[in-house]
XYZ file of C-alpha atoms in Angstrom:
403
model
C -48.305 26.214 18.970
C -49.457 24.580 16.323
C -48.930 24.490 12.879
C -46.654 27.178 12.091
C -45.324 29.036 9.226
C -43.230 31.525 8.132
C -42.691 33.620 5.729
C -40.515 36.591 4.695
C -39.213 39.505 6.201
C -36.650 42.524 6.303
C -35.695 41.247 10.519
C -37.099 37.634 11.203
C -39.046 35.664 13.088
C -37.408 34.702 16.097
C -38.353 32.258 19.511
C -36.994 33.995 22.058
C -32.880 35.128 21.237
C -29.890 35.006 22.584
C -29.349 35.698 26.050
C -33.211 35.528 27.244
C -34.885 33.080 28.706
C -38.682 32.933 27.332
C -39.183 29.559 26.445
C -42.407 27.440 23.276
C -43.061 24.620 22.966
C -45.393 22.981 19.817
C -47.529 19.890 20.780
C -46.761 17.047 19.847
C -48.447 15.903 15.814
C -48.839 19.979 14.908
C -46.167 20.532 12.208
C -43.608 23.361 11.405
C -43.048 24.967 7.857
C -42.051 27.000 5.985
C -44.974 28.372 3.817
C -45.306 28.592 0.237
C -43.994 32.506 0.170
C -40.564 30.818 1.094
C -38.307 32.435 4.012
C -36.411 34.194 1.167
C -35.071 37.327 4.027
C -34.025 38.114 7.626
C -32.881 35.323 9.347
C -35.748 32.377 11.523
C -34.282 31.920 15.040
C -35.451 29.091 16.533
C -34.130 29.401 21.059
C -35.401 27.820 23.744
C -37.901 25.970 21.603
C -38.480 21.797 22.159
C -40.864 19.976 20.005
C -42.274 17.411 21.552
C -43.529 15.031 18.317
C -41.010 12.862 16.401
C -42.861 14.626 13.536
C -40.685 15.485 10.668
C -39.549 18.957 10.304
C -38.638 20.528 6.794
C -36.567 24.133 6.908
C -35.739 24.909 3.789
C -34.834 28.925 3.346
C -33.919 30.459 0.772
C -31.571 33.742 -1.039
C -30.075 35.917 1.956
C -32.314 34.833 5.087
C -30.568 33.498 8.534
C -31.066 30.155 9.909
C -30.201 30.339 13.987
C -30.257 26.683 15.702
C -30.336 28.848 20.116
C -29.823 27.285 23.296
C -32.251 25.336 24.693
C -33.706 24.317 21.758
C -34.727 20.655 21.559
C -36.433 19.014 17.534
C -37.537 15.055 18.297
C -38.508 14.512 14.370
C -35.638 14.303 11.310
C -34.816 18.105 10.531
C -34.287 18.442 7.261
C -32.272 22.717 6.931
C -31.394 24.817 4.148
C -30.441 28.388 4.367
C -27.641 31.119 3.132
C -26.418 31.361 6.593
C -26.786 28.422 9.266
C -25.712 28.915 13.814
C -25.645 25.535 15.961
C -25.536 27.184 18.622
C -26.382 24.819 21.933
C -29.001 23.066 20.202
C -30.297 19.010 21.069
C -31.694 17.472 18.077
C -32.976 13.526 18.366
C -34.353 12.529 15.147
C -31.576 12.586 12.484
C -29.851 15.801 11.203
C -29.166 17.373 6.986
C -27.760 21.045 6.930
C -27.205 22.524 3.920
C -25.388 26.138 4.438
C -25.716 27.571 0.722
C -24.445 31.483 1.065
C -21.371 33.555 1.086
C -21.640 34.950 5.146
C -19.017 33.721 7.081
C -20.667 31.783 10.004
C -19.447 31.183 13.337
C -21.171 28.884 15.080
C -20.384 28.920 19.238
C -21.124 24.535 19.248
C -22.401 23.159 21.890
C -24.665 20.954 19.973
C -26.061 17.212 21.013
C -26.916 15.075 17.254
C -28.643 11.729 18.779
C -28.707 10.515 15.073
C -26.862 10.396 11.268
C -26.036 14.521 11.060
C -25.297 15.472 7.476
C -23.399 18.805 6.931
C -22.661 20.501 3.302
C -21.016 24.433 2.953
C -21.999 24.815 -0.313
C -21.670 28.879 0.045
C -18.267 30.312 -0.398
C -18.686 31.944 3.345
C -17.033 29.273 6.231
C -18.683 27.390 7.911
C -17.672 27.252 11.499
C -18.698 25.346 14.835
C -16.966 24.358 17.874
C -16.185 28.430 18.664
C -16.566 28.319 22.464
C -18.877 24.933 23.594
C -17.266 21.288 21.919
C -20.396 19.303 20.239
C -21.502 15.816 20.411
C -22.073 13.272 17.268
C -24.506 10.534 18.891
C -24.059 8.969 14.465
C -22.351 9.196 11.476
C -21.280 11.693 10.829
C -20.528 12.895 6.966
C -19.348 16.615 6.409
C -19.775 18.310 2.852
C -17.072 20.879 1.545
C -18.203 21.834 -2.406
C -18.360 25.152 -1.770
C -15.113 27.716 -2.155
C -14.481 27.857 1.617
C -13.881 26.558 4.874
C -15.372 23.597 7.014
C -14.299 24.562 10.628
C -15.063 21.754 13.454
C -13.778 21.279 16.633
C -12.400 24.652 16.733
C -11.508 26.439 19.901
C -12.145 24.488 23.042
C -11.699 20.673 23.995
C -14.468 18.072 24.813
C -16.280 17.145 21.179
C -17.363 13.712 20.541
C -17.668 12.171 17.051
C -19.144 8.750 17.524
C -20.237 7.176 14.949
C -18.300 7.130 11.757
C -16.919 10.199 10.318
C -16.635 11.202 6.300
C -15.218 14.483 5.111
C -15.301 15.290 1.839
C -13.733 17.936 0.378
C -15.117 18.867 -3.479
C -15.032 22.362 -2.985
C -13.263 24.846 -5.816
C -12.376 28.291 -7.372
C -9.298 29.584 -5.430
C -9.691 27.765 -1.369
C -11.556 25.304 -0.202
C -10.038 23.318 3.472
C -12.067 21.037 5.682
C -10.072 22.023 9.262
C -10.759 19.779 12.778
C -9.219 21.278 15.488
C -7.203 23.831 13.684
C -8.137 26.980 16.021
C -6.335 26.604 19.352
C -4.155 24.144 21.302
C -7.739 23.659 23.752
C -8.981 22.347 21.004
C -9.866 18.754 20.968
C -11.450 16.453 18.747
C -12.408 12.340 19.856
C -13.353 10.141 16.736
C -14.414 6.388 17.729
C -15.145 5.414 14.665
C -13.170 4.846 11.697
C -12.804 8.464 9.600
C -12.060 8.676 6.061
C -10.885 12.345 4.499
C -11.705 12.052 0.422
C -9.969 15.070 -0.449
C -11.544 14.924 -4.565
C -11.829 18.936 -5.647
C -10.583 21.380 -7.911
C -9.426 24.643 -5.625
C -5.705 25.533 -5.751
C -6.088 25.277 -2.895
C -7.347 22.229 -1.401
C -6.905 20.236 1.633
C -8.556 18.422 4.444
C -6.440 18.974 7.675
C -6.606 17.799 11.726
C -5.329 19.191 14.389
C -3.580 22.225 13.508
C -2.481 22.509 17.111
C -5.532 21.043 18.745
C -5.417 16.845 19.608
C -7.223 14.692 17.277
C -7.987 11.147 18.553
C -8.861 8.661 16.365
C -10.768 5.060 18.284
C -11.090 3.720 15.000
C -9.465 3.017 11.675
C -8.374 6.243 9.085
C -8.627 6.615 5.532
C -7.367 8.491 3.377
C -8.463 9.334 0.143
C -7.033 12.310 -3.094
C -7.143 12.933 -6.259
C -6.311 16.929 -5.774
C -3.108 18.105 -6.140
C 0.502 17.714 -7.262
C 2.239 17.210 -4.516
C 2.395 20.694 -3.194
C 1.420 22.039 0.064
C -1.565 23.431 -1.262
C -3.295 19.919 -1.490
C -3.751 17.095 0.090
C -4.796 15.450 3.439
C -2.388 16.501 6.423
C -2.326 15.474 9.944
C -0.765 19.054 11.693
C 1.719 21.626 9.790
C 4.670 22.337 9.718
C 6.134 24.139 12.560
C 3.387 24.106 14.819
C 2.087 21.290 17.257
C -1.038 19.859 16.590
C -1.515 16.035 17.548
C -2.846 12.830 16.112
C -2.790 9.573 18.207
C -4.560 6.786 16.389
C -5.250 3.830 18.801
C -3.166 0.504 19.397
C -5.208 -2.087 17.063
C -5.788 0.535 14.069
C -4.757 1.775 10.897
C -3.867 4.422 8.322
C -4.338 3.340 4.849
C -5.073 4.397 1.452
C -8.337 3.911 -0.029
C -10.966 2.563 -3.077
C -10.461 5.908 -4.319
C -6.748 5.254 -3.781
C -3.863 8.339 -3.588
C -3.024 9.835 -6.390
C -2.002 13.467 -5.489
C -1.816 15.943 -3.282
C 0.829 15.231 0.240
C -0.122 12.778 3.511
C 1.320 15.232 6.113
C 1.792 12.769 9.334
C 3.053 15.564 11.258
C 3.252 14.536 15.102
C 1.706 11.594 14.670
C 1.477 8.895 17.279
C 0.790 5.388 16.612
C 0.255 3.668 19.678
C 0.839 -0.311 19.847
C 2.513 -2.653 17.189
C 0.184 -2.652 14.330
C 1.438 -3.367 11.153
C 0.993 -0.058 8.729
C 0.779 0.101 4.692
C 0.543 3.869 3.107
C 0.272 2.602 -0.829
C 0.075 6.187 -2.684
C 0.689 6.117 -6.118
C 0.916 9.793 -9.656
C 2.421 11.580 -8.675
C 1.554 13.000 -4.189
C 3.802 12.502 -1.743
C 4.110 11.093 1.785
C 5.498 13.059 4.484
C 6.897 11.662 7.482
C 7.527 13.811 11.123
C 8.324 15.800 12.557
C 7.480 14.373 16.145
C 5.906 11.300 14.762
C 6.664 7.482 15.939
C 5.309 4.635 14.340
C 4.546 1.521 16.963
C 4.142 -1.493 14.611
C 6.020 -2.444 10.523
C 5.509 0.181 9.234
C 5.563 -0.592 4.579
C 5.269 2.789 2.386
C 4.670 2.433 -1.673
C 4.858 5.998 -2.743
C 5.963 8.605 -5.621
C 7.533 10.562 -3.399
C 8.500 10.560 1.088
C 10.163 12.974 3.542
C 11.490 11.131 5.960
C 11.997 14.633 8.448
C 12.302 13.128 12.077
C 10.380 9.826 13.172
C 10.704 6.884 15.229
C 10.014 3.729 13.750
C 9.607 0.600 16.032
C 9.526 -1.984 13.577
C 10.552 -2.887 11.013
C 10.042 -0.419 8.323
C 9.864 -0.389 4.251
C 10.158 2.446 2.046
C 9.929 2.903 -1.698
C 9.902 6.073 -3.389
C 8.429 6.131 -6.780
C 8.537 8.944 -8.410
C 10.252 11.878 -10.294
C 10.425 14.062 -7.430
C 13.123 14.990 -6.162
C 12.401 14.440 -2.052
C 15.301 16.416 0.735
C 14.811 14.745 3.772
C 14.988 16.123 6.644
C 16.484 13.635 8.493
C 16.558 12.785 12.551
C 14.618 9.141 12.575
C 14.847 6.611 14.333
C 14.706 3.047 13.105
C 14.356 0.816 15.793
C 14.314 -2.508 13.077
C 15.441 -4.420 9.887
C 14.744 -1.438 7.324
C 14.905 -1.021 3.734
C 15.257 1.635 1.686
C 14.402 1.705 -1.651
C 14.788 5.408 -4.570
C 12.870 2.710 -7.731
C 12.804 6.621 -8.807
C 13.506 8.690 -11.432
C 14.293 11.808 -8.793
C 16.477 12.032 -6.123
C 16.413 10.452 -2.840
C 17.861 12.269 0.068
C 18.326 11.431 4.202
C 19.656 13.100 6.747
C 19.795 16.516 4.579
C 19.920 18.504 7.897
C 19.843 16.558 10.891
C 21.352 12.696 11.447
C 19.527 9.217 11.863
C 20.073 6.734 13.422
C 19.697 3.341 12.605
C 19.832 -0.095 15.248
C 19.606 -2.953 13.267
C 20.039 -3.974 9.607
C 18.954 -2.455 6.842
C 19.430 -2.519 3.249
C 20.033 1.450 1.042
C 18.585 0.421 -2.868
C 18.925 2.438 -5.610
C 16.998 0.460 -8.669
C 16.054 3.819 -11.291
C 17.479 6.548 -12.132
C 17.226 8.450 -9.158
C 20.419 8.654 -6.977
C 20.178 8.428 -3.522
C 22.016 10.378 -0.242
C 21.863 9.029 2.715
C 23.472 10.968 5.615
C 23.346 13.482 3.033
C 24.411 16.955 4.465
C 24.831 15.780 8.804
C 27.057 15.070 10.964
C 26.325 11.625 12.930
C 24.760 8.859 11.075
C 24.690 6.041 13.186
C 24.669 2.424 11.863
C 24.848 -0.034 14.411
C 23.727 -2.978 12.424
C 24.643 -4.383 8.574
C 24.498 -1.925 6.362
C 24.061 -3.572 2.129
C 24.272 -0.229 -0.351
C 22.448 -1.970 -3.505
C 23.372 0.662 -6.426
C 21.332 -1.107 -9.582
C 20.228 2.458 -10.836
C 19.694 2.907 -15.349
C 19.554 5.482 -16.847
């Protein structure tokens, strides 16, 4: 195949088709482009297609068109593509990949793709984009996912084995009623391994605006986690979530790595750490501001020293192995369920105008010295509504509140 141009059509242009083995090869030095007529309707299907050159490919479809990269397809040049509907169903991209989905249809891709270099995907449409539905994807370089429309991006959705080998950035900037980025959401079998740093930026204006990892599946973070959120008002519709109440998906933070708040800040929404396990003894510090809230547990554990400063704090069932220092600073009333075990020296302070409750449903256990400090106008309730709370070290209660 030499120079190839694709124009309009109500059905489309197909190179092979799903379930068939016919193959096409494009010679080195040739181009694959959309001509001036444009590609505004129908499908451009690329199955068992091999580009032998390393020439850049620009496939910018418009209108209601559909672009499908099928199994057995390989592009060696950098790929830049745009379409109303975009499907990634088992292709290999050895150059960079930049893709944009713009339309209203939801696209459930099989997955099974290999991205050898830098990857960028944007969903600017009103329909969802999903991959990792039946096969895992592999991202060899840095990857950026931007949800700028009014729908979802869903990754590593149903299957085990999705791998991110570079640094990964998630940008949820969407608007409307509901905009989300979801990873390992669809099935308990779903797994994703992040071998570089992960940055989650939740800055959208949607009524429900969140980034969520491991609702049902498992996410392993072998690099650092950086979280930023400026969306929401501290309730369950906003923020950055690791799992969710009543779900059993899990997250693991590798030894020597950290979870921190980034430079944008965490000023709104919830930082939800459920079924979250820190391996090793590296110290962790989480500084949240504004109207945000930190939720720890149930079934979470921190192996190192932990410092939390947050307007809202809910302690719902975690094990804290190191020295733990927690300060609530805001006006929300926080009913922590309890069920926590504090192994090291602990200091918990309510410096906010809202109350802080611990042990509201289940007892807490303090196996070393603990200080409880009430320093502002809110009340501090300890062992509030549960039997069996234990204080096995020296315990100090300091009430210097105002108001």
